[in-house]
């Protein structure tokens, strides 16, 4: 058992299921290395008990929660306040204790930006294609707009979701940078219009679908070789396996490929910073990253 005492403050995770979550590893190692007296527990909470869990956690003095699938939207109605960017994205993954209740934040969005910066990826002025239009794709589109990329193309199996996502963020940011298409459309002509210098591998591709996740490790949402010839950097948000089929295809075409572990790490780092007010150095983040990668 971890060593606790009467001063230990509690942090936790609300989700269902939570049995495979890496968040307890991230936060227990951050607290240990910062020499801070926090314990972090994962709570499997059914949707109909979510209101009780938030209220009960507050009554017990819990300092903060992470929130994961399936509660990221649902939880918002039980909070005292929601940060503007989290409200825009429509999902909360971090609750911070305030005088009047918990305030909700979304650290997935800045977590992706901090992970890409950590990996040395420059976004400003680049063209980005996002595969997927689900929950994490929302955070990714918002992140790319915040990073002032030149253009974003969202590709999704269900084209309606991609169109709605593009329309929503174009309106919110007063821009027309976000385009949408289906995987089955001729999206290459859209890419060529967006990036007239289409002769080189210049696109950044963010893989935000669940296709290729363990145990379906031989699957890849994009099979076409022509696509990979346009990709300089492939960022797969999947964490398991560590090297996805998408990443293999990017590398085979000469691009750089990354998995989703650093996004997970940095959304946790940002949550920890919100809870404690302490800045986590890249050096400590790297230490925790190695622990996650060897887990
Ligand atoms: P989600 O809301 O359920 O969205 C799933 C997405 O995958 C949708 O775009 C869906 O397309 C697409 N998809 C699913 N099966 C497909 C198939 N057979 N063919 C084509 N497209 C398919 O899930 P999410 O929360 O966005 O998560 C997506 C992935 O991101 C997961 O692998 C998750 O682990 C990962 N993730 C990583 C982090 C991180 O910190 N690294 C954080 C959050 C999520 P349709 O719209 O057509 O159904």
Coordinates of C-alpha atoms and ligand atoms in Angstrom, one line a residue:
X1 CA 0.0 0.0 0.0
X2 CA 1.2 3.6 -0.7
X3 CA 2.2 5.5 2.4
X4 CA -0.6 7.9 3.4
X5 CA -1.2 9.9 6.6
X6 CA -3.9 12.2 7.9
X7 CA -2.7 15.1 5.7
X8 CA -2.8 13.1 2.5
X9 CA -5.0 14.9 -0.2
X10 CA -7.0 12.8 -2.6
X11 CA -7.1 13.0 -6.4
X12 CA -9.0 10.6 -8.6
X13 CA -10.3 9.4 -11.9
X14 CA -14.0 9.1 -12.8
X15 CA -14.7 6.8 -15.7
X16 CA -16.0 3.3 -16.6
X17 CA -14.1 1.1 -17.1
X18 CA -10.9 2.4 -15.4
X19 CA -9.0 -0.8 -14.9
X20 CA -6.5 -0.2 -17.6
X21 CA -6.0 3.5 -17.0
X22 CA -2.4 4.8 -16.9
X23 CA -3.5 8.0 -15.0
X24 CA -2.7 6.5 -11.5
X25 CA 0.9 5.8 -12.7
X26 CA 1.3 9.4 -14.1
X27 CA -0.1 11.2 -11.0
X28 CA 1.5 9.0 -8.3
X29 CA 4.9 9.5 -10.0
X30 CA 4.4 13.2 -10.4
X31 CA 3.4 13.5 -6.7
X32 CA 6.3 11.3 -5.6
X33 CA 8.9 13.3 -7.6
X34 CA 7.5 16.6 -6.4
X35 CA 7.5 15.3 -2.8
X36 CA 3.8 16.1 -2.5
X37 CA 1.4 14.3 -0.3
X38 CA -1.3 13.2 -2.7
X39 CA -2.9 9.9 -3.3
X40 CA -4.6 9.1 -6.7
X41 CA -7.3 6.5 -7.1
X42 CA -9.3 5.3 -10.1
X43 CA -13.1 5.0 -9.5
X44 CA -15.3 3.0 -11.9
X45 CA -18.6 5.0 -11.8
X46 CA -21.8 4.1 -13.6
X47 CA -23.5 7.0 -15.5
X48 CA -26.5 7.0 -13.2
X49 CA -24.1 7.4 -10.2
X50 CA -22.0 10.2 -11.7
X51 CA -23.9 13.1 -10.0
X52 CA -23.5 11.3 -6.6
X53 CA -19.8 10.7 -7.3
X54 CA -19.0 14.4 -8.1
X55 CA -21.1 15.6 -5.1
X56 CA -19.6 12.9 -2.7
X57 CA -16.1 13.6 -3.9
X58 CA -16.5 17.3 -3.2
X59 CA -18.0 16.6 0.3
X60 CA -15.1 14.3 1.1
X61 CA -12.6 17.1 0.2
X62 CA -11.2 15.5 -3.0
X63 CA -8.8 18.1 -4.6
X64 CA -9.4 17.1 -8.2
X65 CA -10.6 14.5 -10.6
X66 CA -9.7 13.4 -14.0
X67 CA -12.7 12.4 -16.1
X68 CA -12.6 9.8 -18.8
X69 CA -14.9 7.8 -21.1
X70 CA -17.9 7.8 -21.0
X71 CA -18.4 10.8 -18.7
X72 CA -16.5 13.7 -20.3
X73 CA -19.7 15.5 -21.6
X74 CA -22.2 14.2 -19.0
X75 CA -20.1 15.5 -16.0
X76 CA -20.4 19.1 -17.2
X77 CA -23.9 19.6 -15.8
X78 CA -22.7 18.7 -12.2
X79 CA -20.0 21.4 -12.1
X80 CA -19.9 24.8 -10.5
X81 CA -18.1 26.3 -13.5
X82 CA -16.6 25.2 -16.8
X83 CA -13.6 26.8 -18.4
X84 CA -14.3 28.6 -21.7
X85 CA -12.2 26.3 -23.9
X86 CA -13.7 23.2 -22.3
X87 CA -17.1 24.6 -23.0
X88 CA -16.1 25.3 -26.6
X89 CA -14.8 21.7 -27.1
X90 CA -17.9 20.4 -25.2
X91 CA -15.9 18.0 -23.0
X92 CA -14.2 18.1 -19.6
X93 CA -11.4 15.8 -18.5
X94 CA -10.2 17.6 -15.4
X95 CA -12.1 18.8 -12.3
X96 CA -10.5 21.3 -10.0
X97 CA -11.8 22.0 -6.5
X98 CA -13.0 25.6 -5.9
X99 CA -14.9 27.3 -3.1
X100 CA -18.3 26.5 -4.7
X101 CA -17.8 23.2 -6.3
X102 CA -15.6 21.7 -9.0
X103 CA -14.6 23.7 -12.1
X104 CA -14.2 21.7 -15.3
X105 CA -11.2 22.0 -17.7
X106 CA -10.2 20.2 -20.9
X107 CA -6.5 19.4 -20.8
X108 CA -6.6 17.0 -23.8
X109 CA -6.5 20.1 -26.2
X110 CA -3.4 21.8 -24.6
X111 CA -2.0 18.4 -23.8
X112 CA -1.8 17.5 -27.5
X113 CA -0.1 20.9 -28.2
X114 CA 2.4 20.4 -25.4
X115 CA 3.1 16.8 -26.6
X116 CA 3.7 18.0 -30.1
X117 CA 5.9 20.8 -28.9
X118 CA 7.9 18.3 -26.8
X119 CA 8.3 16.2 -29.9
X120 CA 9.7 19.2 -31.7
X121 CA 6.8 19.5 -34.2
X122 CA 6.2 23.0 -35.5
X123 CA 2.5 23.6 -36.3
X124 CA 2.2 27.3 -37.2
X125 CA 1.4 27.8 -40.9
X126 CA 1.3 24.0 -41.6
X127 CA -1.4 21.9 -43.2
X128 CA -3.0 19.3 -41.0
X129 CA -5.2 16.4 -41.9
X130 CA -7.2 14.8 -39.0
X131 CA -8.5 11.3 -39.4
X132 CA -11.7 10.9 -37.3
X133 CA -14.4 13.2 -36.0
X134 CA -15.1 11.8 -32.6
X135 CA -14.4 13.2 -29.1
X136 CA -10.7 13.5 -29.4
X137 CA -10.8 14.9 -32.9
X138 CA -12.8 17.8 -31.5
X139 CA -9.9 18.6 -29.1
X140 CA -7.4 18.1 -32.0
X141 CA -9.2 20.6 -34.3
X142 CA -9.4 23.1 -31.5
X143 CA -5.7 22.6 -30.7
X144 CA -4.7 23.1 -34.4
X145 CA -6.7 26.4 -34.6
X146 CA -5.0 27.6 -31.4
X147 CA -1.7 26.7 -32.9
X148 CA -2.6 28.9 -36.0
X149 CA -2.1 26.2 -38.6
X150 CA -2.8 27.2 -42.2
X151 CA -5.5 24.7 -42.8
X152 CA -7.2 21.6 -41.4
X153 CA -8.9 18.8 -43.3
X154 CA -11.1 16.4 -41.2
X155 CA -11.7 13.0 -42.8
X156 CA -14.2 10.7 -41.3
X157 CA -16.2 7.5 -42.2
X158 CA -19.4 9.3 -41.2
X159 CA -19.0 12.5 -43.3
X160 CA -21.9 14.3 -41.5
X161 CA -19.9 14.3 -38.3
X162 CA -16.9 15.8 -40.0
X163 CA -18.9 18.5 -41.7
X164 CA -20.6 19.4 -38.4
X165 CA -17.3 19.6 -36.6
X166 CA -15.7 21.8 -39.3
X167 CA -18.7 24.1 -39.4
X168 CA -18.8 24.4 -35.6
X169 CA -15.1 25.4 -35.3
X170 CA -15.1 27.6 -38.3
X171 CA -18.0 29.6 -36.7
X172 CA -16.4 29.6 -33.3
X173 CA -13.1 30.9 -34.6
X174 CA -14.5 33.1 -37.4
X175 CA -12.5 31.3 -40.0
X176 CA -12.8 29.0 -43.0
X177 CA -9.6 27.0 -42.2
X178 CA -11.4 23.8 -41.4
X179 CA -12.6 21.6 -44.3
X180 CA -14.3 18.1 -44.1
X181 CA -14.6 15.1 -46.4
X182 CA -15.4 11.4 -46.2
X183 CA -12.6 8.7 -46.6
X184 CA -14.6 7.6 -49.6
X185 CA -14.6 11.1 -51.3
X186 CA -11.9 12.5 -53.6
X187 CA -10.3 14.3 -50.7
X188 CA -7.0 14.6 -52.6
X189 CA -8.4 17.4 -54.7
X190 CA -9.3 19.2 -51.5
X191 CA -5.8 18.7 -50.2
X192 CA -4.4 20.1 -53.4
X193 CA -6.6 23.2 -53.2
X194 CA -5.6 23.7 -49.6
X195 CA -1.8 23.3 -50.2
X196 CA -0.9 24.3 -53.8
X197 CA 2.7 23.2 -53.3
X198 CA 1.6 19.6 -53.2
X199 CA 4.8 18.2 -54.7
X200 CA 6.4 17.4 -51.3
X201 CA 5.6 15.6 -48.1
X202 CA 4.4 18.5 -46.1
X203 CA 1.2 17.5 -44.3
X204 CA 0.9 16.7 -40.6
X205 CA -1.6 13.8 -40.1
X206 CA -3.3 13.2 -36.8
X207 CA -4.8 9.8 -36.5
X208 CA -7.8 10.3 -34.1
X209 CA -9.9 7.2 -34.9
X210 CA -10.0 4.1 -32.7
X211 CA -9.0 1.9 -35.7
X212 CA -5.7 0.0 -35.1
X213 CA -6.1 -0.1 -31.3
X214 CA -5.2 -3.3 -29.4
X215 CA -6.3 -6.0 -30.2
X216 CA -7.0 -4.9 -33.8
X217 CA -3.4 -4.0 -34.4
X218 CA -3.3 -5.0 -38.0
X219 CA -6.0 -2.5 -38.9
X220 CA -5.4 1.0 -40.3
X221 CA -8.1 3.6 -41.1
X222 CA -6.1 4.8 -44.2
X223 CA -4.8 2.2 -46.6
X224 CA -3.9 4.4 -49.6
X225 CA -0.2 4.7 -50.2
X226 CA -0.7 8.0 -52.0
X227 CA -1.9 9.5 -48.8
X228 CA 1.3 8.7 -46.9
X229 CA 3.4 10.3 -49.7
X230 CA 1.9 13.7 -48.5
X231 CA 2.6 13.1 -44.8
X232 CA 5.8 14.5 -43.2
X233 CA 4.6 13.8 -39.6
X234 CA 2.1 11.2 -38.5
X235 CA 0.7 11.6 -35.0
X236 CA -1.3 8.6 -33.9
X237 CA -3.4 9.3 -30.7
X238 CA -3.6 5.6 -30.0
X239 CA -1.3 4.5 -27.1
X240 CA -1.6 0.7 -27.4
X241 CA 0.2 -0.7 -29.4
X242 CA 3.2 1.6 -29.1
X243 CA 3.7 1.3 -32.9
X244 CA 0.5 1.2 -34.8
X245 CA -0.1 0.2 -38.4
X246 CA -0.7 3.9 -39.2
X247 CA 2.7 4.8 -37.8
X248 CA 4.4 1.9 -39.7
X249 CA 2.9 3.3 -43.0
X250 CA 4.1 6.8 -42.2
X251 CA 7.6 5.6 -41.5
X252 CA 7.7 3.4 -44.6
X253 CA 6.9 6.5 -46.7
X254 CA 9.7 8.4 -45.1
X255 CA 7.7 10.4 -42.5
X256 CA 8.2 10.8 -38.8
X257 CA 5.7 8.9 -36.6
X258 CA 4.6 9.3 -33.0
X259 CA 2.1 7.6 -30.8
X260 CA -0.4 9.0 -28.3
X261 CA 1.5 8.3 -25.0
X262 CA 2.9 11.9 -24.8
X263 CA -0.6 13.4 -25.3
X264 CA -1.8 11.3 -22.4
X265 CA 1.2 12.2 -20.3
X266 CA 0.8 16.0 -20.9
X267 CA -2.9 16.1 -20.4
X268 CA -2.1 14.5 -17.0
X269 CA 0.8 17.0 -16.4
X270 CA -1.5 19.9 -17.2
X271 CA -4.2 18.5 -14.8
X272 CA -1.6 18.1 -12.1
X273 CA -0.4 21.7 -12.6
X274 CA -4.0 22.9 -12.3
X275 CA -4.5 20.9 -9.1
X276 CA -1.3 21.9 -7.4
X277 CA -0.2 25.2 -9.0
X278 CA 3.2 23.7 -9.6
X279 CA 4.9 23.7 -13.0
X280 CA 6.2 20.3 -14.1
X281 CA 9.5 20.5 -15.9
X282 CA 10.2 18.6 -19.2
X283 CA 12.9 16.7 -17.3
X284 CA 10.3 15.3 -14.8
X285 CA 7.8 14.7 -17.7
X286 CA 10.5 12.7 -19.5
X287 CA 11.1 10.6 -16.3
X288 CA 7.4 9.8 -16.1
X289 CA 7.2 9.1 -19.8
X290 CA 9.9 6.4 -19.5
X291 CA 7.9 4.8 -16.6
X292 CA 4.8 4.8 -18.8
X293 CA 6.7 3.4 -21.8
X294 CA 8.2 0.6 -19.7
X295 CA 4.9 -0.2 -18.0
Ligands
LIG1 P1 -15.0 8.3 -30.4 O1 -15.5 9.5 -30.0 O2 -15.7 7.0 -30.2 O3 -14.6 8.4 -32.0 C1 -14.2 7.3 -32.7 C2 -13.7 7.7 -34.1 O4 -13.2 6.6 -34.8 C3 -14.8 8.3 -35.0 O5 -14.3 9.2 -35.9 C4 -15.2 7.0 -35.8 O6 -15.8 7.3 -37.0 C5 -13.9 6.4 -36.0 N1 -14.0 4.9 -36.3 C6 -14.3 4.0 -35.4 N2 -14.3 2.8 -36.0 C7 -14.1 3.0 -37.3 C8 -13.9 2.2 -38.5 N3 -14.1 0.8 -38.4 N4 -13.6 2.8 -39.7 C9 -13.4 4.1 -39.7 N5 -13.5 4.9 -38.7 C10 -13.8 4.4 -37.5 O7 -13.5 8.0 -29.8 P2 -12.5 9.1 -29.2 O8 -12.7 9.4 -27.8 O9 -12.4 10.2 -30.2 O10 -11.1 8.3 -29.3 C11 -10.5 7.9 -30.5 C12 -9.1 7.3 -30.3 O11 -8.3 8.3 -29.7 C13 -9.1 6.1 -29.4 O12 -8.2 5.2 -29.9 C14 -8.6 6.7 -28.1 O13 -7.9 5.7 -27.3 C15 -7.6 7.8 -28.5 N6 -7.5 8.8 -27.5 C16 -6.2 9.1 -27.1 C17 -6.0 10.1 -26.2 C18 -4.6 10.4 -25.7 O14 -4.4 11.1 -24.7 N7 -3.6 9.9 -26.4 C19 -7.1 10.8 -25.6 C20 -8.4 10.5 -26.0 C21 -8.6 9.5 -27.0 P3 -17.5 7.4 -37.1 O15 -17.7 8.8 -36.7 O16 -17.7 7.2 -38.6 O17 -18.1 6.4 -36.2

